[in-house]
Amino acid sequence: MISRHVSVWVDAAPDVAYAIAADPEQLPRWASGLAQSALRQTADGWVADSPMGEVIVEFAPANEFGVLDHVVRMPSGEAVYNPLRVIPAGQGQPRCEVVFTVRRRPGMTDDEFERDLATVAADLDRLRQLVED
């Protein structure tokens, strides 16, 4: 399996970035690769209309460590695990780094993987702008 880490530095406290990134209602504002409109909560999880079709998103429980991992259940039934972290810059530092690990799924072409990486980079930049505003 091939993974690449995509990150962005955010000029805001880690808890501020985490609160926005962890809020499913904020996803359409920054995560275009996942949510193109408001998410709907169902018994199965949060449902999103994504570029891949309707997906179900299961989020990691709220935590103090900045872990925002989530599983995306694709229309095909495939479950894609997505590691996402908000990492403090250091003790008492008012900055943080948001890191998303993009994994190349079986059957992805080089071009598809590169497009996925570019989408994640653009999404993280929108998150940075949202948090810093």
mmCIF file of C-alpha atoms in Angstrom:
data_model
loop_
_atom_site.group_PDB
_atom_site.id
_atom_site.type_symbol
_atom_site.label_atom_id
_atom_site.label_comp_id
_atom_site.label_asym_id
_atom_site.label_seq_id
_atom_site.Cartn_x
_atom_site.Cartn_y
_atom_site.Cartn_z
ATOM 1 C CA MET A 1 0.000 0.000 0.000
ATOM 2 C CA ILE A 2 1.236 3.484 -0.835
ATOM 3 C CA SER A 3 0.506 6.439 1.449
ATOM 4 C CA ARG A 4 1.323 10.113 1.161
ATOM 5 C CA HIS A 5 0.906 12.707 3.880
ATOM 6 C CA VAL A 6 -0.627 16.009 2.879
ATOM 7 C CA SER A 7 -0.449 18.799 5.433
ATOM 8 C CA VAL A 8 -1.089 22.459 6.036
ATOM 9 C CA TRP A 9 0.069 24.758 8.830
ATOM 10 C CA VAL A 10 -2.723 26.731 10.489
ATOM 11 C CA ASP A 11 -2.209 29.969 12.404
ATOM 12 C CA ALA A 12 -4.693 29.077 15.133
ATOM 13 C CA ALA A 13 -4.741 27.054 18.305
ATOM 14 C CA PRO A 14 -5.096 23.293 17.761
ATOM 15 C CA ASP A 15 -8.390 23.144 19.667
ATOM 16 C CA VAL A 16 -9.898 25.754 17.325
ATOM 17 C CA ALA A 17 -8.817 23.842 14.202
ATOM 18 C CA TYR A 18 -9.989 20.566 15.728
ATOM 19 C CA ALA A 19 -13.428 21.964 16.642
ATOM 20 C CA ILE A 20 -14.071 23.134 13.079
ATOM 21 C CA ALA A 21 -12.602 20.064 11.362
ATOM 22 C CA ALA A 22 -14.500 17.694 13.687
ATOM 23 C CA ASP A 23 -17.890 19.317 13.066
ATOM 24 C CA PRO A 24 -19.746 17.339 10.362
ATOM 25 C CA GLU A 25 -21.881 20.401 9.638
ATOM 26 C CA GLN A 26 -18.729 22.322 8.621
ATOM 27 C CA LEU A 27 -17.512 19.686 6.132
ATOM 28 C CA PRO A 28 -19.250 21.140 3.059
ATOM 29 C CA ARG A 29 -17.401 24.407 3.707
ATOM 30 C CA TRP A 30 -13.966 22.838 3.303
ATOM 31 C CA ALA A 31 -14.028 19.135 2.355
ATOM 32 C CA SER A 32 -15.154 19.192 -1.281
ATOM 33 C CA GLY A 33 -13.654 15.743 -1.806
ATOM 34 C CA LEU A 34 -16.125 14.365 0.719
ATOM 35 C CA ALA A 35 -19.185 16.575 1.057
ATOM 36 C CA GLN A 36 -20.813 18.710 -1.596
ATOM 37 C CA SER A 37 -23.840 19.627 0.540
ATOM 38 C CA ALA A 38 -25.028 19.352 4.129
ATOM 39 C CA LEU A 39 -24.539 15.974 5.780
ATOM 40 C CA ARG A 40 -27.518 14.107 7.194
ATOM 41 C CA GLN A 41 -27.238 12.077 10.368
ATOM 42 C CA THR A 42 -28.832 8.618 10.160
ATOM 43 C CA ALA A 43 -28.704 5.445 12.222
ATOM 44 C CA ASP A 44 -25.848 4.269 9.969
ATOM 45 C CA GLY A 45 -23.767 7.419 10.426
ATOM 46 C CA TRP A 46 -23.441 10.737 8.644
ATOM 47 C CA VAL A 47 -24.577 10.603 5.011
ATOM 48 C CA ALA A 48 -22.854 12.866 2.496
ATOM 49 C CA ASP A 49 -23.451 13.600 -1.165
ATOM 50 C CA SER A 50 -19.896 13.344 -2.452
ATOM 51 C CA PRO A 51 -18.243 13.420 -5.878
ATOM 52 C CA MET A 52 -18.263 9.595 -5.610
ATOM 53 C CA GLY A 53 -22.012 9.430 -4.920
ATOM 54 C CA GLU A 54 -23.789 9.023 -1.601
ATOM 55 C CA VAL A 55 -21.366 7.909 1.112
ATOM 56 C CA ILE A 56 -21.652 7.171 4.821
ATOM 57 C CA VAL A 57 -19.023 8.715 7.072
ATOM 58 C CA GLU A 58 -18.165 7.350 10.496
ATOM 59 C CA PHE A 59 -16.028 9.677 12.613
ATOM 60 C CA ALA A 60 -13.637 8.904 15.456
ATOM 61 C CA PRO A 61 -15.089 9.846 18.840
ATOM 62 C CA ALA A 62 -14.207 13.319 20.128
ATOM 63 C CA ASN A 63 -10.823 13.253 21.830
ATOM 64 C CA GLU A 64 -8.124 15.530 23.220
ATOM 65 C CA PHE A 65 -5.380 14.218 20.944
ATOM 66 C CA GLY A 66 -6.468 15.802 17.654
ATOM 67 C CA VAL A 67 -7.434 12.496 16.041
ATOM 68 C CA LEU A 68 -10.046 13.025 13.333
ATOM 69 C CA ASP A 69 -9.846 9.657 11.626
ATOM 70 C CA HIS A 70 -12.933 8.642 9.697
ATOM 71 C CA VAL A 71 -14.202 5.761 7.610
ATOM 72 C CA VAL A 72 -15.971 6.531 4.352
ATOM 73 C CA ARG A 73 -18.312 3.809 3.126
ATOM 74 C CA MET A 74 -18.421 4.140 -0.635
ATOM 75 C CA PRO A 75 -21.498 3.444 -2.783
ATOM 76 C CA SER A 76 -19.825 0.150 -3.733
ATOM 77 C CA GLY A 77 -19.727 -0.868 -0.056
ATOM 78 C CA GLU A 78 -15.952 -0.425 0.153
ATOM 79 C CA ALA A 79 -14.857 1.101 3.470
ATOM 80 C CA VAL A 80 -11.987 3.584 3.150
ATOM 81 C CA TYR A 81 -10.113 4.465 6.361
ATOM 82 C CA ASN A 82 -8.798 8.040 6.370
ATOM 83 C CA PRO A 83 -6.253 9.109 9.018
ATOM 84 C CA LEU A 84 -6.528 12.828 9.838
ATOM 85 C CA ARG A 85 -4.741 14.659 12.654
ATOM 86 C CA VAL A 86 -4.495 18.131 14.143
ATOM 87 C CA ILE A 87 -0.991 18.338 15.600
ATOM 88 C CA PRO A 88 0.057 21.155 17.944
ATOM 89 C CA ALA A 89 3.167 23.079 16.894
ATOM 90 C CA GLY A 90 4.506 22.714 20.430
ATOM 91 C CA GLN A 91 3.779 23.441 24.055
ATOM 92 C CA GLY A 92 1.939 26.759 24.266
ATOM 93 C CA GLN A 93 2.285 27.456 20.538
ATOM 94 C CA PRO A 94 -0.781 29.073 18.922
ATOM 95 C CA ARG A 95 -0.274 27.134 15.666
ATOM 96 C CA CYS A 96 -0.925 23.625 14.478
ATOM 97 C CA GLU A 97 -0.440 21.346 11.518
ATOM 98 C CA VAL A 98 -3.311 19.416 9.973
ATOM 99 C CA VAL A 99 -2.141 16.169 8.388
ATOM 100 C CA PHE A 100 -4.226 13.887 6.163
ATOM 101 C CA THR A 101 -2.810 10.540 5.096
ATOM 102 C CA VAL A 102 -3.928 9.722 1.568
ATOM 103 C CA ARG A 103 -3.775 6.037 0.777
ATOM 104 C CA ARG A 104 -3.768 4.700 -2.734
ATOM 105 C CA ARG A 105 -6.672 2.308 -3.034
ATOM 106 C CA PRO A 106 -6.374 -0.883 -5.068
ATOM 107 C CA GLY A 107 -7.014 -0.232 -8.733
ATOM 108 C CA MET A 108 -6.237 3.504 -8.615
ATOM 109 C CA THR A 109 -4.168 4.789 -11.496
ATOM 110 C CA ASP A 110 -1.255 7.155 -10.943
ATOM 111 C CA ASP A 111 -3.393 10.013 -12.292
ATOM 112 C CA GLU A 112 -6.314 9.183 -9.963
ATOM 113 C CA PHE A 113 -3.974 9.085 -6.970
ATOM 114 C CA GLU A 114 -2.428 12.436 -7.932
ATOM 115 C CA ARG A 115 -5.910 13.967 -8.357
ATOM 116 C CA ASP A 116 -6.880 12.616 -4.913
ATOM 117 C CA LEU A 117 -3.748 14.197 -3.409
ATOM 118 C CA ALA A 118 -4.497 17.529 -5.105
ATOM 119 C CA THR A 119 -8.095 17.473 -3.873
ATOM 120 C CA VAL A 120 -6.961 16.824 -0.298
ATOM 121 C CA ALA A 121 -4.387 19.637 -0.507
ATOM 122 C CA ALA A 122 -7.053 22.076 -1.741
ATOM 123 C CA ASP A 123 -9.483 20.907 0.953
ATOM 124 C CA LEU A 124 -6.897 21.396 3.706
ATOM 125 C CA ASP A 125 -6.125 24.872 2.398
ATOM 126 C CA ARG A 126 -9.841 25.745 2.571
ATOM 127 C CA LEU A 127 -9.903 24.398 6.142
ATOM 128 C CA ARG A 128 -6.905 26.595 6.987
ATOM 129 C CA GLN A 129 -8.678 29.662 5.583
ATOM 130 C CA LEU A 130 -11.872 28.812 7.464
ATOM 131 C CA VAL A 131 -10.034 28.350 10.766
ATOM 132 C CA GLU A 132 -7.897 31.482 10.381
ATOM 133 C CA ASP A 133 -10.853 33.761 9.493
#
